[in-house]
Amino acid sequence: MLSIKNLQVKLEDEDKQILKGVDLEIKGGEVHAIMGPNGSGKSTLSYVLSGKGGYEVTGGSAALEGVDLLEMEPEERAAAGLFLAFQYPVEIPGVGNMTFLRTAVNAQRKARGEEEMSAAEFLKVVRARAKDLKIDADMLKRPVNMGFSGGEKKRNEILQMAMLEPKMCILDETDSGLDVDAMKLVSEGVNALRSEGRGFLVITHYQRLLDHIKPDVVHIMSDGRIIKTGGPDLALEVENNGYADILAEVV
Amino acid sequence: MADAVAKTDPTEAMIAARSMPKGTWVQPLREDALARLRAMGLPQRRDEYWKYTRPDTLTQADAPLAAVLEADEAPMFADVDCLQIVFVDGEFDSEASDDLNLEGITIERLATSDTDLHWAKNLYGVLETRGQSPVARPLAALNTAFATDGILIHVTGKPSKPVNLTYHHKSESSDAILHHCIKLDAGAEMTLLENGPAAARFNKVLEVEVGDDASFHHIRTQGRDHERRAATHIFARLGTQSAFRSFTMTVNGVLTRNECVIELTGDDAIANVAGACVGDGEFLHDDTVFITHDAVNCQSRQVFKKVLRNGATGIFQGKILVKAGAQKTDGYQISQSLLLDGDSQFLAKPELEIYADDVACSHGSTSGAIDEDALFYLRSRGAPEAEATNLLTLAFLAEAVDEIEHEDLREDITNRLGAWLQRHRG
Ligand SMILES: Nc1ncnc2c1ncn2[C@@H]1O[C@H](COP(=O)(O)OP(=O)(O)O)[C@@H](O)[C@H]1O
Ligand SMILES: [Mg+2]
């Protein structure tokens, strides 16, 4: 599904290398987790994969189902099936949440040569998915993420994911700022989407989320590299001992 | 002798180039205006009030030519049930106009109004004269002196539908001057629509007296002809608990100067002026607003949004003057531009002048590009760059468009702005 080889990335405007050779192989149906200290490059990886500006790829490759991601525009990557749930979802004054969702769904359909969703069908699907995530009608009407609490913003990300049905989902600290109930809602939302043909990359600091979304593989990232890969136990180890031991072990 | 002066003085050249229409009650008012115009002279480049907008093409004796745009979309407000009044290059078109009969109002044409007991005697040129201080507005005095026609509306009740003034532009050399007066009696209500480019060069004055408890709504669009020029003035005076709401959409036009001069003279009155304009290339759009608070507990709002690309220029000069004694004034002013490239510019001069101590006034002016984070967010969800940009641009304009209270008209305006953005994408 997602194949990243020796990916190296620096800031465009600064001589600062952030990713120093990342390798990652995620198959359809798998859930991978990336953990790691703040500033290790986790968000940068997710941004570079989804095409955000300001970064320069200095080496390596990233492909989705064999297609080079790095050459594509952000919207092409989205149409190809890549989705990023943002660590900090963006507020957009003046653009209604519904309009935003509909624009996204139909733009992707159009890009894939599929028919647009009718207004009625769209409404029906949105309402059902929103209900599962306890997103009320008012939140759907309001401008995108404006005045949303931290938890509401994260649920809104999952709603977008559910509507877009991507092949490869990257969740960047979707659990931060969530209380226990919201965490459950979000996890259920994610688990409902788990399927053979879909891959997940879950970036998190906490084992807590991984109790709900059970990963197949756990990676530890530090200073722009994946320094250790293991099973779900690795997350427990981090939870109990922090990163210090693992970092020491590698050095 | 006169000719010699005319050659050197643009004001005399302008006066020499036109003849004052004959009228009855209006005649002395026109003569007064002519004297005012001679005393102040037409605007010049060095005038402080014309610092950002070159007045030359508005003050030269003949209008510069302006190509006529072939219409390729339905006329504005086509679906609105309204009383339609049509002018072609500034000339009244009786064929295309409805009968000037509507319950709750009386409508007459300036050109044919000949009774000497006319109510408009107390309005025509009167608010314009008041508006000449503290800043001179010579193009408005020129208008009062030489307007060839206009509509005089006396609102006594609440007419069931809006009056729609449609201004067609068919001659590339037309130079139109129209002057409208509207008087709303106490408790009366009306909506005035205006649309169309009007002429190669259009000088228009609208004087509105809003009586106590009366309410005036105004929505106008200024046509799509690229080369047309317009200098318009609105002069309004508001009575106690009255409301004045004016929204203008400007799409294209090589030069537009819209001045709006409002006096809040009765307590608890509300004045809202808003504008949304979009320009690509040779486009200069100037909103010049002067709001005077001269009563207690009044509210005023100015909301202006400009989208500029390819070297287009946006100008905003907005002033809130709060006179001594105008306590509890709530004045709000915002002017913002969205620059879609590095060539365009926005020049703003927001001013507050306050002589009362218990007031809340705020003003803000910003100029910026599309928000990159919002753009990336939209694109990461699949919206192509141009579509995402348009969505964000419409969202930027929405704050001004939202000032329109009628939902259908708001939607109509939004659609037109959206269509413009489609035609002028990056
Ligand atoms: N646009 C940027 N400008 C400056 N520094 C950046 C930028 N993006 C990332 N960085 C730096 O790169 C490093 C990795 O950041 P990030 O990817 O956000 O880490 P994480 O998500 O693992 O906490 C940090 O040192 C951060 O300060
Ligand atoms: Mg991060």
XYZ file of C-alpha atoms and ligand atoms in Angstrom:
705
model
C 0.000 0.000 0.000
C 2.451 2.655 1.235
C 6.104 2.200 0.510
C 8.663 4.678 1.827
C 12.325 4.170 1.059
C 15.203 6.087 2.600
C 13.162 9.308 2.610
C 15.246 12.391 3.334
C 13.695 15.804 3.791
C 14.996 19.241 4.675
C 13.297 22.568 5.189
C 13.038 24.509 1.949
C 14.157 27.838 3.372
C 16.626 26.610 5.924
C 19.570 24.345 5.925
C 17.946 21.966 8.336
C 17.618 18.260 7.643
C 14.531 16.837 9.351
C 14.040 13.364 7.937
C 17.303 11.531 7.630
C 16.342 8.341 5.846
C 12.947 6.890 6.723
C 11.954 3.396 5.614
C 8.402 2.185 6.019
C 6.347 -0.514 4.352
C 2.614 -0.675 5.099
C 0.416 -3.333 3.521
C -3.320 -3.170 2.945
C -5.232 -4.084 6.098
C -2.337 -3.212 8.383
C -2.213 -0.649 11.133
C 1.200 0.809 11.882
C 1.906 3.140 14.753
C 4.722 5.649 14.972
C 5.763 6.876 18.381
C 8.598 9.165 19.261
C 9.682 12.217 21.168
C 8.494 15.698 20.189
C 10.400 17.132 17.292
C 11.533 13.775 15.925
C 9.895 14.415 12.539
C 6.582 12.555 12.738
C 4.411 15.442 11.537
C 6.964 16.344 8.899
C 6.674 12.818 7.512
C 2.890 13.112 7.344
C 3.071 16.555 5.693
C 5.638 15.498 3.128
C 3.536 12.477 2.196
C 0.452 14.651 1.698
C 2.295 17.350 -0.249
C 2.549 20.360 1.996
C 4.892 23.100 0.773
C 7.964 24.326 2.604
C 9.861 21.031 2.515
C 12.405 19.727 0.083
C 12.884 16.038 -0.543
C 16.620 15.486 -0.797
C 16.551 11.746 -1.298
C 14.551 8.537 -1.263
C 11.023 7.803 -2.437
C 7.441 7.373 -1.335
C 4.819 5.494 -3.328
C 1.164 4.662 -2.856
C 0.238 1.394 -4.546
C 3.335 1.724 -6.669
C 2.609 5.267 -7.793
C 5.171 7.944 -6.903
C 3.508 10.264 -4.412
C 6.178 12.904 -4.296
C 5.588 14.154 -7.851
C 1.875 14.691 -7.318
C -0.075 17.778 -6.250
C -1.743 17.480 -2.826
C -5.184 17.110 -4.436
C -3.891 14.326 -6.697
C -2.547 12.451 -3.699
C -5.949 12.811 -2.051
C -7.694 11.493 -5.152
C -5.204 8.623 -5.243
C -6.443 7.643 -1.788
C -4.152 9.324 0.716
C -5.666 11.023 3.737
C -4.071 12.925 6.586
C -5.961 13.654 9.784
C -4.151 16.825 10.840
C -2.501 17.230 14.215
C -3.777 20.820 14.119
C -6.919 20.977 11.948
C -7.176 24.328 10.197
C -9.962 26.816 10.878
C -11.498 28.304 7.741
C -13.743 31.297 8.392
C -16.566 31.709 5.911
C -16.527 28.166 4.505
C -19.301 26.001 5.913
C -18.329 22.540 7.099
C -20.908 20.954 4.793
C -19.682 22.897 1.783
C -16.155 21.858 2.643
C -17.071 18.176 2.876
C -19.096 18.234 -0.296
C -16.401 20.031 -2.232
C -13.893 17.424 -1.072
C -16.035 14.385 -1.835
C -17.079 15.581 -5.259
C -13.639 16.855 -6.241
C -12.164 13.439 -5.529
C -14.937 11.674 -7.403
C -14.456 13.971 -10.348
C -10.696 13.402 -10.327
C -11.296 9.650 -10.440
C -13.821 9.997 -13.245
C -16.705 8.995 -10.982
C -20.084 10.643 -10.816
C -20.658 13.378 -8.241
C -22.795 12.553 -5.227
C -26.241 14.111 -5.393
C -27.102 16.664 -2.732
C -29.701 14.346 -1.205
C -27.468 11.290 -1.090
C -24.609 13.320 0.315
C -26.806 14.715 3.067
C -27.987 11.253 4.001
C -24.483 9.830 4.234
C -23.081 12.823 6.129
C -25.868 12.724 8.670
C -25.350 9.029 9.362
C -21.567 9.290 9.677
C -21.820 12.466 11.772
C -24.247 10.780 14.121
C -21.789 7.939 14.770
C -19.210 10.515 15.773
C -21.723 12.554 17.804
C -21.260 15.549 15.530
C -24.454 17.591 15.656
C -26.201 19.546 12.906
C -24.860 22.818 14.253
C -21.252 21.655 13.848
C -21.980 20.687 10.271
C -23.376 24.115 9.530
C -20.649 26.172 11.170
C -17.542 27.314 9.286
C -14.865 24.625 9.172
C -13.431 24.050 12.669
C -14.381 27.579 13.781
C -15.165 27.640 17.467
C -14.751 23.843 17.671
C -13.153 22.432 20.811
C -9.981 20.377 20.423
C -11.975 17.162 20.573
C -14.573 18.414 18.086
C -11.860 19.265 15.611
C -10.436 15.752 15.851
C -13.855 14.144 15.436
C -14.378 16.376 12.429
C -11.174 14.966 10.920
C -12.493 11.456 11.352
C -15.788 12.490 9.767
C -13.879 13.716 6.728
C -11.997 10.437 6.609
C -15.213 8.461 6.814
C -16.740 10.492 3.978
C -13.694 10.253 1.730
C -13.019 6.545 2.320
C -9.300 6.798 1.578
C -7.004 3.826 0.990
C -4.208 5.051 3.184
C -5.040 6.962 6.339
C -2.452 8.861 8.330
C -3.579 10.053 11.745
C -1.280 12.622 13.322
C -1.818 12.732 17.077
C -5.529 12.404 16.652
C -5.711 11.400 20.301
C -4.150 14.563 21.720
C -6.708 16.736 23.444
C -9.327 13.983 23.589
C -11.055 12.897 26.759
C -11.818 9.215 27.325
C -15.244 9.321 25.689
C -14.051 11.211 22.630
C -11.122 8.818 22.341
C -13.580 5.952 22.217
C -15.699 7.652 19.534
C -12.667 8.387 17.414
C -11.278 4.873 17.806
C -14.606 3.346 16.882
C -14.692 5.610 13.858
C -11.280 4.412 12.809
C -11.954 0.747 13.561
C -15.139 0.887 11.506
C -12.995 1.805 8.518
C -10.439 -0.920 9.011
C -10.528 -3.278 6.089
C -8.353 -5.485 3.910
C -7.788 -2.804 1.329
C -6.967 0.015 3.680
C -3.777 0.918 5.508
C -3.356 3.058 8.619
C -0.435 4.990 9.979
C -1.212 6.186 13.479
C 1.118 8.768 14.986
C 0.738 9.010 18.733
C 2.499 9.648 21.992
C 0.342 7.386 24.045
C -0.260 3.708 24.403
C -3.831 4.695 25.406
C -4.991 5.133 21.789
C -3.360 1.868 20.798
C -5.525 0.026 23.343
C -8.452 1.002 21.155
C -6.831 0.904 17.726
C -4.725 -2.213 17.883
C -1.605 -1.815 15.757
C 0.114 -4.627 13.869
C 3.469 -2.894 13.893
C 4.944 -0.175 16.108
C 7.840 2.075 15.076
C 9.864 4.421 17.182
C 11.063 7.569 15.470
C 13.868 9.733 16.722
C 15.810 12.546 15.084
C 14.392 11.903 11.639
C 14.843 8.138 11.577
C 12.918 5.065 12.549
C 15.203 3.598 15.160
C 13.221 0.599 16.260
C 10.368 -1.491 14.941
C 8.406 -4.127 16.818
C 4.992 -5.499 17.705
C 2.338 -3.964 19.977
C 4.573 -4.708 22.970
C 6.935 -1.958 21.910
C 4.215 0.604 22.657
C 3.811 -0.835 26.142
C 7.528 -0.596 26.697
C 7.438 3.102 25.791
C 4.464 3.624 28.043
C 6.259 2.070 30.997
C 9.815 3.268 30.524
C 9.683 6.277 28.210
C 12.013 6.647 25.249
C 15.255 6.942 27.188
C 16.057 3.210 27.272
C 15.285 2.700 23.618
C 17.339 5.710 22.583
C 20.257 4.585 24.738
C 20.045 1.086 23.321
C 20.314 2.369 19.745
C 23.207 4.748 20.426
C -13.375 85.237 -23.301
C -15.363 82.301 -21.919
C -13.726 80.023 -24.464
C -10.291 81.181 -23.475
C -10.992 80.367 -19.835
C -12.482 77.029 -20.789
C -9.271 76.061 -22.523
C -7.208 76.476 -19.389
C -9.675 75.611 -16.645
C -11.091 72.080 -16.623
C -14.085 73.160 -14.531
C -15.095 75.795 -17.093
C -14.372 73.361 -19.912
C -16.697 70.826 -18.318
C -19.425 73.447 -17.807
C -19.028 74.750 -21.365
C -19.406 71.221 -22.744
C -22.912 70.728 -21.389
C -26.142 72.661 -21.189
C -28.280 72.907 -18.116
C -31.611 71.107 -18.629
C -34.696 73.296 -18.245
C -36.939 72.708 -15.246
C -39.318 74.488 -12.911
C -38.758 74.021 -9.183
C -35.390 72.448 -9.830
C -33.981 75.401 -11.754
C -32.793 77.533 -8.823
C -31.338 74.412 -7.193
C -29.348 73.716 -10.337
C -28.112 77.322 -10.465
C -27.006 77.049 -6.827
C -25.136 73.876 -7.601
C -23.422 75.484 -10.561
C -22.255 78.330 -8.326
C -20.992 75.780 -5.774
C -19.163 73.889 -8.483
C -17.490 77.074 -9.769
C -16.464 78.013 -6.241
C -14.845 74.659 -5.470
C -13.636 73.617 -8.917
C -13.438 70.027 -10.146
C -11.154 67.665 -8.231
C -7.503 67.710 -9.108
C -4.717 65.318 -8.635
C -3.177 67.300 -5.796
C -6.393 67.278 -3.737
C -5.918 65.282 -0.552
C -9.274 63.552 -1.075
C -8.084 62.341 -4.476
C -4.670 61.261 -3.355
C -5.109 57.666 -4.483
C -7.485 58.008 -7.425
C -6.615 60.144 -10.414
C -9.691 62.223 -11.223
C -8.586 63.206 -14.774
C -10.861 60.884 -16.736
C -13.804 61.853 -14.558
C -13.225 65.568 -14.962
C -12.239 65.858 -18.630
C -15.028 67.422 -20.681
C -15.727 64.341 -22.809
C -16.070 60.809 -21.569
C -13.290 58.437 -22.626
C -14.679 55.704 -24.884
C -15.750 52.438 -23.289
C -16.480 49.276 -25.252
C -19.899 47.724 -24.692
C -19.859 44.225 -23.204
C -22.039 41.643 -24.905
C -24.253 40.144 -22.213
C -23.608 36.433 -21.686
C -25.563 35.882 -18.499
C -29.061 36.708 -17.289
C -29.529 40.330 -16.216
C -29.129 40.986 -12.516
C -32.267 40.699 -10.377
C -34.113 39.105 -13.318
C -35.997 36.785 -10.959
C -36.977 39.471 -8.492
C -40.554 40.705 -8.589
C -39.978 44.441 -8.826
C -40.990 47.691 -10.435
C -38.537 48.044 -13.276
C -37.236 51.424 -14.449
C -34.781 51.375 -17.322
C -32.237 53.898 -18.508
C -30.132 53.404 -21.624
C -26.937 55.434 -21.591
C -28.656 57.703 -19.087
C -31.862 58.131 -21.106
C -35.149 56.937 -19.732
C -36.551 54.000 -21.714
C -40.312 54.162 -21.362
C -40.867 51.015 -23.458
C -38.721 48.883 -21.210
C -39.912 50.481 -17.977
C -42.987 49.541 -15.972
C -45.715 52.068 -15.228
C -44.480 54.220 -12.402
C -47.293 53.115 -10.123
C -46.834 51.214 -6.923
C -48.919 51.354 -3.800
C -47.193 53.108 -0.925
C -44.959 55.271 -3.074
C -45.140 57.950 -5.717
C -42.577 57.879 -8.476
C -41.774 60.634 -10.901
C -39.004 61.443 -13.299
C -36.825 64.443 -12.618
C -36.939 65.426 -16.309
C -40.716 65.682 -16.389
C -41.440 66.876 -12.867
C -42.855 70.364 -13.314
C -45.173 71.124 -10.418
C -43.922 73.998 -8.349
C -45.170 72.501 -5.092
C -42.718 69.697 -5.257
C -41.534 67.859 -2.112
C -38.147 67.211 -3.695
C -37.390 70.942 -3.457
C -36.312 70.221 0.103
C -34.104 67.345 -0.921
C -32.638 67.882 -4.393
C -29.124 69.170 -3.891
C -29.874 69.762 -0.219
C -28.179 66.687 1.217
C -25.496 67.072 -1.427
C -24.843 70.620 -0.173
C -24.635 69.385 3.428
C -22.209 66.726 2.262
C -19.837 69.335 0.785
C -18.437 70.033 4.225
C -15.922 69.297 5.642
C -14.753 67.772 2.345
C -15.670 69.139 -1.066
C -17.348 66.735 -3.514
C -17.367 68.734 -6.735
C -18.527 65.870 -8.971
C -21.722 65.753 -6.931
C -22.296 69.490 -7.404
C -21.667 68.994 -11.123
C -24.325 66.300 -11.045
C -26.891 68.470 -9.254
C -26.344 71.231 -11.794
C -26.461 69.126 -14.956
C -28.317 65.834 -14.261
C -30.499 65.175 -17.308
C -32.896 62.923 -15.479
C -33.426 60.810 -12.406
C -36.133 59.269 -10.301
C -37.961 61.057 -7.494
C -39.540 58.657 -5.066
C -41.718 59.627 -2.153
C -42.321 56.647 0.101
C -45.390 56.994 2.252
C -46.018 53.353 3.088
C -44.479 49.950 2.585
C -44.527 49.079 -1.120
C -44.915 45.363 -1.804
C -41.878 45.127 -4.041
C -38.544 46.770 -4.717
C -37.920 49.454 -7.310
C -35.220 48.301 -9.696
C -33.225 50.857 -11.655
C -31.549 49.149 -14.579
C -28.846 51.054 -16.409
C -27.906 49.750 -19.829
C -24.768 50.787 -21.599
C -25.106 50.724 -25.389
C -23.025 53.595 -26.727
C -19.291 53.560 -26.295
C -19.146 57.328 -25.874
C -22.096 57.911 -23.556
C -21.632 60.315 -20.675
C -24.612 60.002 -18.337
C -25.593 62.123 -15.365
C -28.550 60.984 -13.259
C -29.776 62.313 -9.954
C -32.279 60.435 -7.786
C -34.072 61.651 -4.668
C -35.861 59.380 -2.242
C -37.841 60.571 0.721
C -39.152 58.032 3.201
C -41.894 59.329 5.487
C -42.022 58.252 9.115
C -42.434 54.493 9.372
C -42.076 53.909 5.612
C -39.963 51.156 4.075
C -38.504 50.497 0.680
C -35.898 48.493 -1.169
C -34.062 50.067 -4.058
C -32.140 47.908 -6.509
C -29.748 49.321 -9.057
C -27.841 47.439 -11.671
C -25.846 47.911 -14.806
C -22.860 49.845 -16.097
C -25.062 52.782 -17.246
C -22.710 54.458 -19.694
C -19.114 54.858 -20.783
C -18.951 57.389 -17.983
C -21.602 57.612 -15.306
C -22.038 60.339 -12.733
C -24.821 59.498 -10.339
C -26.134 61.056 -7.168
C -28.657 59.437 -4.859
C -30.077 61.550 -2.044
C -32.058 59.693 0.588
C -33.973 61.201 3.471
C -34.904 58.421 5.869
C -37.691 59.583 8.207
C -38.193 58.485 11.804
C -38.746 54.730 12.131
C -38.319 54.357 8.386
C -36.149 51.762 6.736
C -34.250 51.930 3.455
C -32.552 48.978 1.783
C -30.295 49.438 -1.174
C -28.566 46.766 -3.224
C -26.672 47.669 -6.331
C -24.387 46.074 -8.854
C -22.371 48.135 -11.262
C -22.215 46.030 -14.417
C -19.363 44.077 -15.965
C -18.159 46.402 -18.714
C -14.398 46.574 -18.339
C -13.823 50.062 -19.676
C -16.678 51.927 -18.037
C -16.085 54.675 -15.495
C -18.343 55.668 -12.657
C -18.374 58.373 -10.009
C -21.307 57.889 -7.688
C -22.450 59.588 -4.519
C -24.975 58.548 -1.945
C -26.069 61.235 0.497
C -28.331 60.036 3.284
C -29.784 61.608 6.376
C -31.300 59.370 9.019
C -34.071 60.191 11.484
C -34.816 58.653 14.862
C -34.847 54.836 14.962
C -34.463 54.656 11.234
C -32.327 52.193 9.296
C -30.250 52.578 6.166
C -28.599 49.567 4.567
C -26.629 49.774 1.369
C -24.637 47.059 -0.379
C -22.687 47.403 -3.603
C -21.144 44.698 -5.746
C -18.602 45.864 -8.280
C -17.246 43.496 -10.869
C -14.797 44.990 -13.384
C -14.865 48.612 -14.537
C -11.684 50.503 -15.246
C -12.558 53.199 -12.695
C -15.128 53.330 -9.925
C -15.354 55.929 -7.220
C -18.277 55.304 -4.873
C -18.743 57.965 -2.243
C -21.198 57.512 0.550
C -22.004 60.319 2.954
C -24.317 59.527 5.828
C -25.567 61.685 8.648
C -27.204 60.061 11.641
C -29.302 62.919 12.973
C -31.956 61.059 14.998
C -31.301 58.905 18.043
C -31.149 55.087 17.810
C -30.616 55.007 14.056
C -28.643 52.350 12.180
C -26.508 52.805 9.067
C -24.793 49.915 7.301
C -22.702 50.366 4.183
C -21.008 47.397 2.600
C -19.247 46.588 -0.604
C -17.689 43.604 -2.316
C -15.577 44.203 -5.368
C -13.483 41.998 -7.611
C -11.013 43.305 -10.145
C -8.562 41.789 -12.576
C -6.023 43.923 -14.427
C -7.027 47.476 -15.335
C -9.303 48.096 -12.423
C -9.355 50.820 -9.848
C -12.051 50.735 -7.228
C -12.375 53.471 -4.642
C -14.820 53.393 -1.741
C -14.925 56.711 0.042
C -17.250 56.793 3.024
C -18.012 59.519 5.517
C -20.356 58.757 8.379
C -21.329 61.480 10.844
C -22.856 60.545 14.179
C -24.856 63.508 15.415
C -27.362 61.778 17.723
C -27.387 59.437 20.669
C -27.168 55.640 20.607
C -26.707 55.184 16.879
C -24.926 52.324 15.179
C -22.923 52.408 11.998
C -21.135 49.618 10.167
C -18.823 49.797 7.178
C -17.758 46.465 5.705
C -15.685 46.562 2.522
C -13.949 43.646 0.839
C -11.846 43.795 -2.274
C -10.377 40.957 -4.290
C -7.604 42.144 -6.575
C -5.413 40.474 -9.154
C -3.117 41.310 -12.070
C -2.288 44.835 -11.028
C -5.770 45.858 -9.908
C -5.983 48.640 -7.333
C -8.364 48.938 -4.407
C -8.850 52.071 -2.364
C -10.735 52.697 0.821
C -11.137 56.049 2.518
C -13.522 55.702 5.398
C -14.250 58.078 8.194
C -16.404 57.953 11.276
C -17.026 61.388 12.767
C -18.660 61.367 16.186
C -19.867 64.827 17.137
C -19.938 66.159 20.679
C -23.057 64.825 22.349
C -23.365 61.745 20.142
C -23.001 59.483 23.165
C -23.386 55.690 23.030
C -22.253 55.680 19.439
C -21.329 52.240 18.158
C -19.185 52.616 15.070
C -17.556 49.733 13.247
C -15.444 49.860 10.169
C -13.515 47.138 8.405
C -11.835 47.255 5.027
C -9.901 44.307 3.737
C -8.316 43.252 0.539
C -7.316 39.861 -0.730
C -4.425 40.170 -3.135
C -4.344 37.176 -5.452
C -0.884 38.089 -6.709
C 2.012 40.397 -5.923
C 1.134 43.049 -8.531
C -2.084 44.289 -7.021
C -2.374 46.911 -4.355
C -4.732 48.110 -1.693
C -4.526 51.610 -0.264
C -6.573 52.356 2.806
C -7.112 55.429 4.904
C -9.397 54.618 7.819
C -10.144 57.548 10.100
C -11.904 58.128 13.385
C -12.662 61.593 14.721
C -14.442 61.517 18.046
C -15.739 64.377 20.183
C -17.936 62.399 22.594
C -16.584 60.357 25.493
C -19.009 57.471 25.799
C -18.567 55.736 22.451
C -17.361 52.404 21.098
C -15.684 52.742 17.745
C -13.402 50.291 16.042
C -11.753 50.180 12.704
C -9.454 47.792 10.991
C -7.853 47.434 7.631
C -5.910 44.472 6.321
C -4.374 43.356 3.113
C -3.182 39.850 2.513
C -2.829 36.838 0.307
C -4.762 33.569 0.430
C -4.161 31.697 3.696
C -1.679 28.985 2.725
C -2.665 26.658 5.573
C -6.332 26.796 4.624
C -5.431 26.277 0.979
C -3.342 23.207 1.786
C -6.055 21.836 4.049
C -8.592 22.068 1.221
C -6.203 20.604 -1.322
C -5.272 17.748 0.995
C -8.965 16.854 0.934
C -8.986 16.768 -2.843
C -10.052 20.242 -3.948
C -7.918 21.395 -6.898
C -5.934 24.551 -6.244
C -8.119 26.854 -8.350
C -11.322 25.557 -6.807
C -9.900 25.806 -3.303
C -8.744 29.359 -4.010
C -12.201 30.334 -5.240
C -13.861 28.840 -2.206
C -11.568 30.790 0.103
C -12.050 33.948 -1.952
C -15.833 33.711 -1.731
C -15.472 33.105 1.992
C -13.413 36.286 2.212
C -16.123 38.262 0.397
C -18.901 36.691 2.445
C -18.554 39.063 5.381
C -19.576 41.950 3.119
C -22.212 39.988 1.193
C -23.736 38.823 4.475
C -24.700 42.428 5.164
C -27.522 41.933 2.645
C -30.617 40.997 4.569
C -32.620 39.452 1.699
C -31.528 35.834 1.458
C -32.314 35.367 -2.244
C -30.419 38.480 -3.227
C -27.503 37.413 -1.062
C -27.375 34.110 -2.896
C -27.723 35.799 -6.264
C -24.808 38.119 -5.504
C -22.696 35.220 -4.225
C -23.346 33.284 -7.417
C -22.306 36.237 -9.562
C -19.104 36.647 -7.602
C -18.492 32.907 -7.938
C -19.025 33.114 -11.689
C -16.547 35.971 -11.915
C -13.971 33.940 -10.013
C -14.534 31.054 -12.432
C -13.907 33.370 -15.383
C -10.822 34.915 -13.805
C -8.980 31.996 -12.337
C -5.224 32.029 -11.784
N 8.065 24.524 8.829
C 9.018 24.354 9.753
N 9.816 25.376 10.088
C 10.792 25.225 11.012
N 11.037 24.088 11.640
C 10.270 23.024 11.355
C 9.222 23.097 10.391
N 8.615 21.897 10.312
C 9.274 21.117 11.166
N 10.270 21.773 11.788
C 11.229 21.236 12.755
O 11.459 19.907 12.408
C 11.528 19.071 13.535
C 10.470 17.975 13.458
O 9.184 18.545 13.664
P 7.848 17.700 13.588
O 7.848 16.954 12.325
O 6.731 18.624 13.831
O 8.050 16.710 14.818
P 6.990 15.836 15.612
O 5.727 15.805 14.866
O 7.666 14.509 15.675
O 6.875 16.447 16.958
C 11.379 19.967 14.734
O 12.667 20.331 15.188
C 10.661 21.167 14.167
O 10.957 22.314 14.905
Mg 3.769 16.430 15.437
